[in-house]
XYZ file of N, CA, C and O in Angstrom:
836
model
N 0.096 0.536 -6.605
C -0.997 -0.422 -6.725
C -2.282 0.221 -6.214
O -2.303 0.827 -5.139
N -3.349 0.092 -6.978
C -4.630 0.663 -6.595
C -5.277 -0.148 -5.466
O -5.040 -1.348 -5.315
N -6.115 0.510 -4.680
C -6.772 -0.144 -3.548
C -7.561 -1.379 -3.965
O -7.489 -2.431 -3.319
N -8.342 -1.264 -5.057
C -9.179 -2.383 -5.481
C -8.342 -3.593 -5.883
O -8.716 -4.740 -5.609
N -7.208 -3.341 -6.533
C -6.317 -4.439 -6.915
C -5.755 -5.118 -5.682
O -5.728 -6.354 -5.582
N -5.291 -4.328 -4.726
C -4.736 -4.878 -3.492
C -5.769 -5.702 -2.739
O -5.483 -6.807 -2.256
N -6.988 -5.168 -2.627
C -8.047 -5.880 -1.915
C -8.369 -7.201 -2.610
O -8.525 -8.242 -1.957
N -8.456 -7.178 -3.922
C -8.743 -8.401 -4.679
C -7.676 -9.456 -4.438
O -7.986 -10.649 -4.236
N -6.414 -9.054 -4.441
C -5.331 -10.017 -4.234
C -5.336 -10.564 -2.813
O -5.050 -11.750 -2.589
N -5.689 -9.734 -1.842
C -5.752 -10.204 -0.459
C -6.949 -11.119 -0.228
O -6.869 -12.057 0.567
N -8.046 -10.869 -0.922
C -9.206 -11.765 -0.818
C -8.835 -13.162 -1.304
O -9.154 -14.176 -0.658
N -8.157 -13.241 -2.446
C -7.750 -14.536 -2.991
C -6.725 -15.212 -2.084
O -6.773 -16.422 -1.863
N -5.795 -14.422 -1.543
C -4.807 -14.979 -0.625
C -5.489 -15.510 0.626
O -5.102 -16.565 1.161
N -6.514 -14.809 1.095
C -7.234 -15.253 2.283
C -7.898 -16.605 2.093
O -7.883 -17.451 2.998
N -8.471 -16.835 0.918
C -9.079 -18.142 0.629
C -8.028 -19.241 0.672
O -8.238 -20.311 1.250
N -6.894 -18.981 0.037
C -5.799 -19.956 -0.023
C -5.243 -20.254 1.366
O -5.031 -21.416 1.737
N -5.030 -19.205 2.161
C -4.478 -19.371 3.505
C -5.470 -20.101 4.415
O -5.097 -20.980 5.193
N -6.747 -19.765 4.296
C -7.770 -20.403 5.120
C -7.876 -21.891 4.829
O -8.032 -22.714 5.744
N -7.786 -22.255 3.557
C -7.866 -23.664 3.167
C -6.743 -24.484 3.794
O -6.891 -25.690 3.991
N -5.640 -23.854 4.106
C -4.505 -24.550 4.709
C -4.546 -24.542 6.232
O -3.649 -25.066 6.884
N -5.567 -23.932 6.799
C -5.734 -23.944 8.245
C -4.794 -23.021 8.989
O -4.533 -23.224 10.184
N -4.310 -21.980 8.326
C -3.336 -21.082 8.939
C -3.970 -19.854 9.576
O -3.259 -19.047 10.192
N -5.305 -19.705 9.451
C -6.008 -18.578 10.094
C -7.308 -19.078 10.716
O -8.400 -18.720 10.282
N -7.243 -19.916 11.756
C -8.457 -20.462 12.362
C -9.332 -19.374 12.972
O -8.863 -18.288 13.321
N -10.629 -19.726 13.089
C -11.634 -18.791 13.635
C -11.565 -17.494 12.831
O -11.600 -17.525 11.617
N -11.447 -16.364 13.489
C -11.314 -15.087 12.756
C -9.900 -14.529 12.909
O -9.670 -13.326 12.760
N -8.955 -15.412 13.241
C -7.578 -14.992 13.479
C -6.889 -14.487 12.226
O -7.326 -14.712 11.102
N -5.760 -13.814 12.443
C -4.942 -13.317 11.353
C -5.415 -11.973 10.835
O -6.533 -11.536 11.105
N -4.555 -11.326 10.099
C -4.914 -10.105 9.389
C -3.921 -9.857 8.264
O -2.767 -10.263 8.345
N -4.397 -9.210 7.208
C -3.606 -9.000 5.994
C -3.628 -7.527 5.622
O -4.592 -6.815 5.909
N -2.579 -7.087 4.934
C -2.543 -5.699 4.491
C -1.701 -5.560 3.236
O -0.947 -6.465 2.864
N -1.827 -4.398 2.599
C -1.043 -4.091 1.400
C -0.786 -2.593 1.348
O -1.613 -1.787 1.788
N 0.358 -2.236 0.796
C 0.679 -0.838 0.551
C 0.074 -0.452 -0.802
O 0.173 -1.204 -1.772
N -0.545 0.710 -0.889
C -1.184 1.146 -2.127
C -0.711 2.543 -2.508
O 0.055 3.179 -1.773
N -1.186 3.021 -3.632
C -0.794 4.352 -4.096
C -1.297 5.454 -3.178
O -0.729 6.551 -3.136
N -2.375 5.188 -2.432
C -2.940 6.205 -1.543
C -2.650 5.949 -0.069
O -3.067 6.730 0.783
N -1.965 4.852 0.246
C -1.661 4.529 1.629
C -1.599 3.034 1.851
O -0.693 2.356 1.371
N -2.612 2.510 2.551
C -2.636 1.086 2.880
C -4.087 0.591 2.919
O -5.009 1.366 3.180
N -4.265 -0.700 2.685
C -5.524 -1.373 2.976
C -5.209 -2.488 3.970
O -4.161 -3.137 3.883
N -6.103 -2.702 4.931
C -5.883 -3.722 5.959
C -7.217 -4.357 6.317
O -8.264 -3.698 6.294
N -7.188 -5.653 6.616
C -8.412 -6.342 7.001
C -8.935 -5.803 8.327
O -8.173 -5.470 9.230
N -10.248 -5.729 8.423
C -10.893 -5.292 9.653
C -10.955 -6.449 10.647
O -10.718 -7.609 10.296
N -11.293 -6.135 11.869
C -11.352 -7.126 12.942
C -12.621 -7.974 12.857
O -13.688 -7.489 12.468
N -12.481 -9.271 13.215
C -13.654 -10.112 13.430
C -14.222 -10.813 12.223
O -15.339 -11.337 12.286
N -13.476 -10.873 11.104
C -13.983 -11.520 9.900
C -13.195 -12.793 9.583
O -11.979 -12.841 9.766
N -13.910 -13.809 9.103
C -13.292 -15.041 8.626
C -12.415 -14.685 7.424
O -12.898 -14.159 6.419
N -11.115 -14.991 7.509
C -10.202 -14.582 6.439
C -10.367 -15.409 5.171
O -9.808 -15.065 4.128
N -11.157 -16.479 5.241
C -11.456 -17.244 4.038
C -12.675 -16.728 3.304
O -12.996 -17.205 2.213
N -13.363 -15.749 3.894
C -14.581 -15.202 3.290
C -14.544 -13.672 3.293
O -15.512 -13.017 3.656
N -13.427 -13.134 2.874
C -13.275 -11.679 2.842
C -14.031 -11.079 1.664
O -14.252 -11.725 0.645
N -14.407 -9.820 1.812
C -15.045 -9.054 0.741
C -14.594 -7.614 0.852
O -13.856 -7.245 1.780
N -15.043 -6.781 -0.053
C -14.603 -5.390 -0.025
C -14.993 -4.687 1.271
O -14.306 -3.756 1.712
N -16.098 -5.141 1.896
C -16.560 -4.505 3.127
C -15.731 -4.890 4.343
O -15.898 -4.308 5.425
N -14.834 -5.871 4.196
C -14.028 -6.336 5.333
C -12.657 -5.675 5.371
O -11.776 -6.123 6.104
N -12.482 -4.609 4.593
C -11.206 -3.893 4.566
C -11.384 -2.443 4.984
O -12.434 -1.839 4.762
N -10.337 -1.914 5.580
C -10.261 -0.505 5.936
C -9.133 0.111 5.111
O -8.075 -0.494 4.931
N -9.384 1.309 4.594
C -8.358 2.009 3.823
C -7.735 3.097 4.704
O -8.442 3.849 5.391
N -6.406 3.144 4.691
C -5.659 4.117 5.476
C -4.854 5.010 4.543
O -4.445 4.574 3.459
N -4.610 6.245 4.988
C -3.758 7.110 4.176
C -2.286 6.818 4.507
O -1.982 5.902 5.282
N -1.380 7.599 3.942
C 0.046 7.341 4.131
C 0.489 7.525 5.586
O 1.535 7.000 5.992
N -0.297 8.244 6.372
C 0.026 8.438 7.785
C -0.595 7.369 8.675
O -0.386 7.387 9.893
N -1.364 6.467 8.072
C -2.016 5.428 8.850
C -3.361 5.815 9.402
O -3.941 5.081 10.217
N -3.892 6.954 8.976
C -5.220 7.383 9.417
C -6.291 6.837 8.475
O -6.079 6.766 7.260
N -7.433 6.473 9.028
C -8.505 5.897 8.226
C -9.007 6.897 7.182
O -9.290 8.053 7.483
N -9.121 6.410 5.946
C -9.656 7.245 4.871
C -10.945 6.675 4.299
O -11.705 7.400 3.665
N -11.206 5.373 4.520
C -12.442 4.744 4.045
C -12.645 3.436 4.783
O -11.692 2.793 5.237
N -13.931 3.022 4.886
C -14.269 1.775 5.556
C -14.803 2.041 6.949
O -14.230 2.836 7.698
N -15.904 1.370 7.288
C -16.564 1.638 8.565
C -16.399 0.517 9.586
O -16.825 0.657 10.731
N -15.792 -0.602 9.178
C -15.637 -1.741 10.091
C -14.597 -1.426 11.161
O -13.799 -0.488 11.045
N -14.593 -2.237 12.205
C -13.651 -2.057 13.311
C -12.244 -2.446 12.858
O -12.031 -3.539 12.342
N -11.260 -1.586 13.040
C -9.891 -1.926 12.626
C -9.289 -3.001 13.511
O -9.640 -3.117 14.694
N -8.401 -3.791 12.954
C -7.691 -4.791 13.742
C -6.806 -4.097 14.765
O -6.192 -3.058 14.482
N -6.717 -4.688 15.952
C -5.851 -4.120 16.989
C -4.388 -4.164 16.577
O -3.561 -3.440 17.133
N -4.068 -5.012 15.592
C -2.672 -5.208 15.197
C -2.274 -4.391 13.967
O -1.197 -4.569 13.413
N -3.141 -3.459 13.560
C -2.839 -2.624 12.404
C -1.514 -1.889 12.577
O -0.728 -1.760 11.629
N -1.239 -1.434 13.779
C -0.014 -0.659 14.031
C 1.237 -1.478 13.746
O 2.241 -0.939 13.267
N 1.182 -2.789 14.011
C 2.347 -3.629 13.735
C 2.554 -3.793 12.234
O 3.688 -3.846 11.752
N 1.464 -3.847 11.471
C 1.576 -3.874 10.011
C 2.271 -2.603 9.526
O 3.213 -2.659 8.723
N 1.823 -1.450 10.021
C 2.413 -0.179 9.605
C 3.883 -0.106 10.003
O 4.711 0.452 9.268
N 4.213 -0.682 11.150
C 5.601 -0.728 11.594
C 6.455 -1.517 10.611
O 7.572 -1.084 10.257
N 5.947 -2.650 10.141
C 6.703 -3.483 9.200
C 6.949 -2.734 7.889
O 8.037 -2.805 7.305
N 5.956 -1.988 7.422
C 6.137 -1.212 6.189
C 7.180 -0.112 6.373
O 7.962 0.182 5.470
N 7.191 0.498 7.538
C 8.160 1.563 7.810
C 9.577 1.003 7.869
O 10.521 1.614 7.342
N 9.733 -0.171 8.472
C 11.054 -0.767 8.626
C 11.576 -1.367 7.324
O 12.792 -1.391 7.089
N 10.661 -1.863 6.479
C 11.054 -2.559 5.258
C 10.424 -1.833 4.069
O 9.320 -2.180 3.628
N 11.088 -0.833 3.528
C 10.509 -0.024 2.446
C 10.131 -0.827 1.205
O 9.231 -0.418 0.466
N 10.791 -1.968 0.970
C 10.481 -2.778 -0.211
C 9.227 -3.619 -0.030
O 8.700 -4.185 -0.987
N 8.716 -3.720 1.208
C 7.540 -4.555 1.483
C 6.272 -3.876 0.976
O 6.028 -2.706 1.265
N 5.476 -4.622 0.238
C 4.183 -4.120 -0.238
C 3.009 -4.954 0.254
O 1.855 -4.578 0.038
N 3.304 -6.087 0.905
C 2.265 -6.934 1.486
C 2.752 -7.469 2.826
O 3.935 -7.781 2.992
N 1.832 -7.579 3.785
C 2.089 -8.229 5.067
C 0.949 -9.206 5.329
O -0.229 -8.824 5.271
N 1.295 -10.461 5.585
C 0.315 -11.487 5.931
C 0.615 -11.983 7.344
O 1.741 -12.389 7.640
N -0.383 -11.931 8.211
C -0.233 -12.400 9.591
C -1.109 -13.634 9.779
O -2.326 -13.578 9.558
N -0.483 -14.743 10.173
C -1.181 -16.027 10.273
C -0.979 -16.665 11.641
O -0.130 -16.230 12.429
N -1.755 -17.730 11.903
C -1.753 -18.403 13.204
C -1.674 -19.926 13.022
O -2.534 -20.649 13.509
N -0.680 -20.404 12.314
C -0.585 -21.855 12.132
C -0.150 -22.536 13.433
O 0.455 -21.913 14.315
N -0.440 -23.830 13.544
C -0.022 -24.603 14.712
C 1.500 -24.618 14.815
O 2.066 -24.376 15.889
N 2.186 -24.897 13.705
C 3.646 -25.022 13.744
C 4.302 -23.716 14.177
O 5.196 -23.708 15.031
N 3.876 -22.592 13.599
C 4.475 -21.303 13.952
C 4.191 -20.954 15.412
O 5.074 -20.464 16.127
N 2.974 -21.212 15.862
C 2.595 -20.869 17.223
C 3.354 -21.708 18.239
O 3.885 -21.181 19.233
N 3.444 -23.027 18.006
C 4.129 -23.907 18.948
C 5.632 -23.649 18.962
O 6.251 -23.533 20.032
N 6.252 -23.557 17.787
C 7.702 -23.318 17.733
C 8.076 -22.013 18.428
O 9.102 -21.940 19.110
N 7.258 -21.005 18.267
C 7.565 -19.722 18.890
C 7.559 -19.810 20.411
O 8.157 -18.972 21.093
N 6.899 -20.843 20.941
C 6.853 -21.033 22.390
C 7.964 -21.956 22.894
O 8.531 -21.710 23.956
N 8.274 -23.002 22.145
C 9.266 -23.954 22.650
C 10.695 -23.461 22.446
O 11.604 -23.872 23.178
N 10.922 -22.600 21.462
C 12.248 -22.013 21.281
C 12.403 -20.886 22.307
O 11.624 -19.940 22.322
N 13.403 -21.009 23.167
C 13.532 -20.074 24.279
C 14.378 -18.854 23.949
O 14.417 -17.900 24.714
N 15.092 -18.867 22.846
C 15.920 -17.725 22.476
C 15.122 -16.648 21.783
O 13.891 -16.655 21.763
N 15.842 -15.719 21.182
C 15.202 -14.584 20.533
C 15.087 -14.751 19.021
O 14.738 -13.802 18.323
N 15.415 -15.954 18.536
C 15.230 -16.214 17.106
C 15.069 -17.712 16.883
O 15.567 -18.531 17.659
N 14.358 -18.043 15.815
C 14.260 -19.420 15.352
C 15.270 -19.553 14.222
O 15.139 -18.911 13.179
N 16.300 -20.376 14.437
C 17.378 -20.524 13.465
C 17.219 -21.846 12.715
O 17.241 -22.926 13.326
N 17.069 -21.753 11.407
C 16.856 -22.918 10.557
C 18.065 -23.111 9.655
O 18.566 -22.154 9.058
N 18.519 -24.359 9.549
C 19.693 -24.632 8.721
C 19.618 -26.064 8.204
O 19.165 -26.972 8.898
N 20.019 -26.240 6.944
C 20.069 -27.578 6.374
C 18.881 -27.964 5.517
O 18.838 -29.069 4.983
N 17.915 -27.035 5.369
C 16.714 -27.330 4.589
C 16.793 -26.694 3.197
O 17.026 -25.486 3.070
N 16.564 -27.483 2.174
C 16.575 -26.961 0.807
C 15.517 -25.871 0.616
O 15.726 -24.907 -0.144
N 14.398 -25.990 1.336
C 13.309 -25.027 1.184
C 13.667 -23.631 1.686
O 12.937 -22.676 1.427
N 14.812 -23.488 2.348
C 15.256 -22.154 2.753
C 15.399 -21.239 1.537
O 15.259 -20.025 1.638
N 15.651 -21.840 0.369
C 15.856 -21.053 -0.845
C 14.557 -20.457 -1.391
O 14.585 -19.694 -2.347
N 13.423 -20.786 -0.767
C 12.156 -20.164 -1.176
C 12.049 -18.742 -0.638
O 11.179 -17.981 -1.054
N 12.945 -18.387 0.282
C 12.930 -17.066 0.896
C 13.929 -16.170 0.177
O 15.092 -16.546 -0.025
N 13.495 -15.006 -0.247
C 14.324 -14.093 -1.034
C 15.676 -13.856 -0.378
O 15.768 -13.615 0.829
N 16.743 -13.958 -1.193
C 18.086 -13.705 -0.708
C 18.788 -14.906 -0.117
O 19.972 -14.833 0.215
N 18.083 -16.025 0.029
C 18.685 -17.246 0.572
C 18.997 -18.195 -0.578
O 18.098 -18.579 -1.322
N 20.263 -18.569 -0.701
C 20.703 -19.323 -1.865
C 21.256 -20.710 -1.542
O 21.596 -21.456 -2.459
N 21.351 -21.063 -0.269
C 21.921 -22.368 0.076
C 21.308 -22.916 1.350
O 21.018 -22.164 2.289
N 21.170 -24.229 1.393
C 20.692 -24.891 2.605
C 21.740 -24.844 3.716
O 21.437 -25.105 4.879
N 22.982 -24.508 3.345
C 24.060 -24.449 4.326
C 24.024 -23.160 5.149
O 24.635 -23.092 6.220
N 23.335 -22.150 4.640
C 23.208 -20.897 5.379
C 22.208 -21.063 6.522
O 21.409 -22.007 6.542
N 22.250 -20.145 7.464
C 21.282 -20.137 8.569
C 20.217 -19.083 8.306
O 20.541 -17.916 8.066
N 18.993 -19.513 8.334
C 17.844 -18.627 8.165
C 17.288 -18.327 9.555
O 16.810 -19.225 10.244
N 17.380 -17.068 9.972
C 16.958 -16.694 11.325
C 15.685 -15.850 11.280
O 15.644 -14.833 10.575
N 14.699 -16.268 12.040
C 13.446 -15.528 12.159
C 13.355 -14.979 13.578
O 13.311 -15.752 14.542
N 13.354 -13.651 13.758
C 13.282 -13.073 15.110
C 11.990 -13.470 15.822
O 10.936 -13.597 15.195
N 12.098 -13.665 17.133
C 10.933 -13.980 17.962
C 10.775 -12.897 19.025
O 11.729 -12.542 19.711
N 9.555 -12.378 19.147
C 9.248 -11.366 20.156
C 8.151 -11.894 21.077
O 7.227 -12.575 20.627
N 8.257 -11.575 22.361
C 7.216 -11.970 23.302
C 5.905 -11.269 22.945
O 5.903 -10.089 22.567
N 4.814 -11.988 23.086
C 3.506 -11.418 22.789
C 3.177 -10.297 23.774
O 3.613 -10.314 24.934
N 2.439 -9.323 23.307
C 2.074 -8.180 24.140
C 0.749 -7.624 23.617
O 0.614 -7.361 22.422
N -0.210 -7.440 24.489
C -1.490 -6.871 24.084
C -1.366 -5.378 23.753
O -2.258 -4.809 23.109
N -0.268 -4.761 24.204
C 0.015 -3.368 23.868
C 0.783 -3.366 22.547
O 2.008 -3.553 22.518
N 0.084 -3.179 21.428
C 0.698 -3.292 20.103
C 1.700 -2.164 19.861
O 2.717 -2.375 19.184
N 1.462 -0.988 20.416
C 2.431 0.098 20.267
C 3.764 -0.280 20.918
O 4.837 -0.030 20.353
N 3.694 -0.894 22.084
C 4.914 -1.308 22.782
C 5.607 -2.434 22.025
O 6.841 -2.444 21.891
N 4.826 -3.376 21.504
C 5.394 -4.464 20.708
C 6.049 -3.917 19.443
O 7.150 -4.348 19.061
N 5.405 -2.967 18.789
C 5.963 -2.368 17.581
C 7.291 -1.676 17.875
O 8.217 -1.718 17.058
N 7.385 -1.060 19.041
C 8.631 -0.396 19.432
C 9.751 -1.414 19.628
O 10.898 -1.175 19.229
N 9.425 -2.559 20.209
C 10.427 -3.615 20.378
C 10.925 -4.115 19.022
O 12.119 -4.351 18.833
N 9.996 -4.287 18.088
C 10.366 -4.729 16.741
C 11.262 -3.685 16.081
O 12.274 -4.017 15.462
N 10.914 -2.423 16.226
C 11.710 -1.341 15.640
C 13.105 -1.280 16.248
O 14.103 -1.091 15.540
N 13.203 -1.445 17.565
C 14.503 -1.418 18.238
C 15.384 -2.567 17.764
O 16.591 -2.399 17.553
N 14.788 -3.743 17.587
C 15.529 -4.904 17.088
C 16.074 -4.628 15.688
O 17.220 -4.973 15.372
N 15.260 -3.981 14.876
C 15.629 -3.715 13.489
C 16.854 -2.812 13.392
O 17.621 -2.883 12.423
N 17.082 -1.980 14.408
C 18.218 -1.056 14.389
C 19.550 -1.792 14.380
O 20.512 -1.339 13.750
N 19.619 -2.938 15.076
C 20.888 -3.681 15.125
C 20.874 -4.954 14.290
O 21.925 -5.430 13.858
N 19.683 -5.503 14.048
C 19.566 -6.697 13.199
C 18.368 -6.493 12.282
O 17.229 -6.764 12.672
N 18.602 -5.993 11.071
C 17.485 -5.677 10.173
C 16.560 -6.854 9.927
O 17.005 -7.979 9.694
N 15.258 -6.582 10.010
C 14.243 -7.585 9.700
C 14.023 -7.569 8.197
O 13.796 -6.522 7.607
N 14.105 -8.741 7.567
C 14.048 -8.807 6.118
C 12.740 -9.359 5.568
O 12.237 -8.885 4.551
N 12.190 -10.399 6.194
C 11.030 -11.059 5.590
C 9.999 -11.568 6.572
O 8.871 -11.849 6.172
N 10.312 -11.686 7.860
C 9.313 -12.242 8.775
C 9.710 -12.039 10.230
O 10.894 -11.884 10.554
N 8.691 -12.063 11.101
C 8.911 -12.128 12.543
C 7.889 -13.098 13.120
O 6.796 -13.267 12.576
N 8.250 -13.706 14.241
C 7.335 -14.551 14.997
C 6.989 -13.842 16.299
O 7.856 -13.239 16.940
N 5.718 -13.915 16.683
C 5.274 -13.408 17.974
C 4.965 -14.628 18.841
O 4.155 -15.477 18.461
N 5.614 -14.717 19.993
C 5.563 -15.927 20.810
C 4.136 -16.297 21.228
O 3.409 -15.474 21.784
N 3.763 -17.532 20.896
C 2.436 -18.019 21.235
C 1.324 -17.380 20.435
O 0.148 -17.571 20.740
N 1.673 -16.645 19.392
C 0.694 -15.878 18.639
C 0.713 -16.262 17.162
O -0.260 -16.790 16.651
N 1.817 -16.006 16.484
C 1.857 -16.369 15.072
C 2.954 -15.668 14.308
O 3.904 -15.128 14.888
N 2.799 -15.663 12.995
C 3.823 -15.204 12.062
C 3.367 -13.956 11.322
O 2.208 -13.854 10.894
N 4.281 -13.018 11.146
C 4.104 -11.883 10.231
C 5.137 -12.041 9.132
O 6.344 -12.093 9.414
N 4.684 -12.107 7.889
C 5.599 -12.298 6.768
C 5.356 -11.202 5.744
O 4.219 -10.769 5.539
N 6.433 -10.731 5.096
C 6.317 -9.636 4.133
C 6.815 -10.075 2.763
O 7.528 -11.065 2.627
N 6.436 -9.303 1.749
C 6.891 -9.569 0.387
C 6.745 -8.339 -0.481
O 5.943 -7.441 -0.180
N 7.514 -8.298 -1.565
C 7.450 -7.152 -2.473
C 6.179 -7.156 -3.313
O 5.713 -6.106 -3.753
N 5.616 -8.328 -3.556
C 4.353 -8.440 -4.287
C 3.613 -9.645 -3.743
O 4.119 -10.364 -2.871
N 2.402 -9.871 -4.253
C 1.575 -10.941 -3.693
C 2.183 -12.313 -3.933
O 2.071 -13.214 -3.097
N 2.873 -12.483 -5.059
C 3.503 -13.774 -5.338
C 4.628 -14.064 -4.344
O 4.747 -15.180 -3.837
N 5.438 -13.042 -4.073
C 6.552 -13.258 -3.158
C 6.082 -13.503 -1.737
O 6.583 -14.398 -1.052
N 5.106 -12.723 -1.272
C 4.667 -12.905 0.108
C 3.990 -14.262 0.292
O 4.156 -14.913 1.332
N 3.268 -14.730 -0.722
C 2.670 -16.059 -0.629
C 3.747 -17.141 -0.656
O 3.646 -18.149 0.067
N 4.774 -16.946 -1.468
C 5.876 -17.919 -1.497
C 6.611 -17.949 -0.161
O 6.932 -19.020 0.368
N 6.870 -16.780 0.404
C 7.518 -16.714 1.709
C 6.683 -17.419 2.772
O 7.217 -18.173 3.595
N 5.385 -17.162 2.769
C 4.511 -17.783 3.758
C 4.515 -19.302 3.616
O 4.696 -20.030 4.601
N 4.343 -19.793 2.406
C 4.295 -21.240 2.204
C 5.634 -21.887 2.524
O 5.698 -22.964 3.142
N 6.729 -21.239 2.104
C 8.053 -21.789 2.397
C 8.326 -21.840 3.887
O 8.822 -22.852 4.413
N 8.009 -20.766 4.598
C 8.250 -20.741 6.040
C 7.372 -21.736 6.776
O 7.834 -22.408 7.714
N 6.119 -21.861 6.369
C 5.243 -22.824 7.032
C 5.751 -24.256 6.845
O 5.680 -25.073 7.758
N 6.284 -24.555 5.658
C 6.878 -25.876 5.433
C 8.075 -26.069 6.358
O 8.227 -27.125 7.001
N 8.930 -25.063 6.432
C 10.121 -25.148 7.281
C 9.742 -25.290 8.756
O 10.352 -26.081 9.488
N 8.737 -24.548 9.195
C 8.303 -24.650 10.592
C 7.786 -26.055 10.896
O 8.066 -26.617 11.955
N 7.005 -26.605 9.975
C 6.457 -27.953 10.182
C 7.576 -28.981 10.258
O 7.548 -29.892 11.097
N 8.574 -28.832 9.383
C 9.714 -29.753 9.398
C 10.485 -29.647 10.704
O 10.858 -30.664 11.309
N 10.738 -28.418 11.138
C 11.515 -28.221 12.360
C 10.767 -28.725 13.585
O 11.363 -29.343 14.483
N 9.476 -28.511 13.635
C 8.687 -29.007 14.754
C 8.698 -30.527 14.785
O 8.854 -31.140 15.849
N 8.561 -31.155 13.627
C 8.598 -32.614 13.558
C 9.974 -33.138 13.950
O 10.094 -34.159 14.643
N 11.037 -32.459 13.521
C 12.394 -32.880 13.885
C 12.588 -32.849 15.390
O 13.136 -33.796 15.986
N 12.140 -31.787 16.025
C 12.289 -31.679 17.470
C 11.520 -32.782 18.196
O 11.997 -33.340 19.189
N 10.333 -33.103 17.697
C 9.545 -34.167 18.325
C 10.224 -35.521 18.164
O 10.274 -36.317 19.099
N 10.765 -35.801 16.967
C 11.397 -37.087 16.708
C 12.706 -37.256 17.469
O 13.014 -38.339 17.972
N 13.470 -36.179 17.564
C 14.756 -36.266 18.242
C 14.610 -36.176 19.756
O 15.503 -36.607 20.493
N 13.505 -35.603 20.214
C 13.296 -35.474 21.653
C 14.294 -34.553 22.306
O 14.604 -34.686 23.496
N 14.825 -33.583 21.553
C 15.803 -32.642 22.087
C 15.119 -31.343 22.433
O 14.403 -30.782 21.581
N 15.286 -30.828 23.639
C 14.642 -29.555 23.990
C 15.054 -28.463 23.022
O 16.230 -28.326 22.677
N 14.096 -27.694 22.561
C 14.396 -26.639 21.582
C 15.369 -25.623 22.126
O 16.174 -25.052 21.386
N 15.345 -25.394 23.464
C 16.225 -24.377 24.027
C 17.693 -24.783 23.883
O 18.584 -23.930 23.904
N 17.961 -26.089 23.701
C 19.335 -26.541 23.514
C 19.821 -26.258 22.106
O 21.011 -26.407 21.816
N 18.892 -25.835 21.241
C 19.242 -25.625 19.847
C 19.441 -24.148 19.509
O 19.699 -23.806 18.378
N 19.267 -23.279 20.484
C 19.357 -21.848 20.158
C 20.414 -21.178 21.032
O 20.951 -21.783 21.950
């Protein structure tokens, strides 16, 4: 995929994601794998108003090849996800209320979802009877250290489509822009349902993991 195509698709995705309130303020960051390396959103820009100047181009080693804006501090985690998941061509990082709150109230190392028909929106999931597990990692301002934790987890439990960072947000991957957007929308629906269920039942989330 050419850089311009990737940037165009991420700009449109940013408008859609912003309209849903999943990237408040200047939060979140997006990236794509391209024929020459990667493109990633720069730091400090409203993700609903992205333009070509709000992206940085990286080569296959992750070194800057074009773009003068300040890189996101979380670029390294995007590159980590691409290294761990060779089929991933897009990574979207968002900050929805449901994802942020659930990542804090669930005390275990994964958010386990079961019984929801919408689980089938995630690639490889074919039944509501299966358990859909999203790994949760403690937030860390040291992104290199956080990336290492994600990589270590992947060695024994492969990461397939998403991770949650506690009190921070969601990183979701996809093979193309359609899949990553479907994964994001499906997971956000599931998170909202699970958060509402916990509130209605009044059961501590830690008792569920």
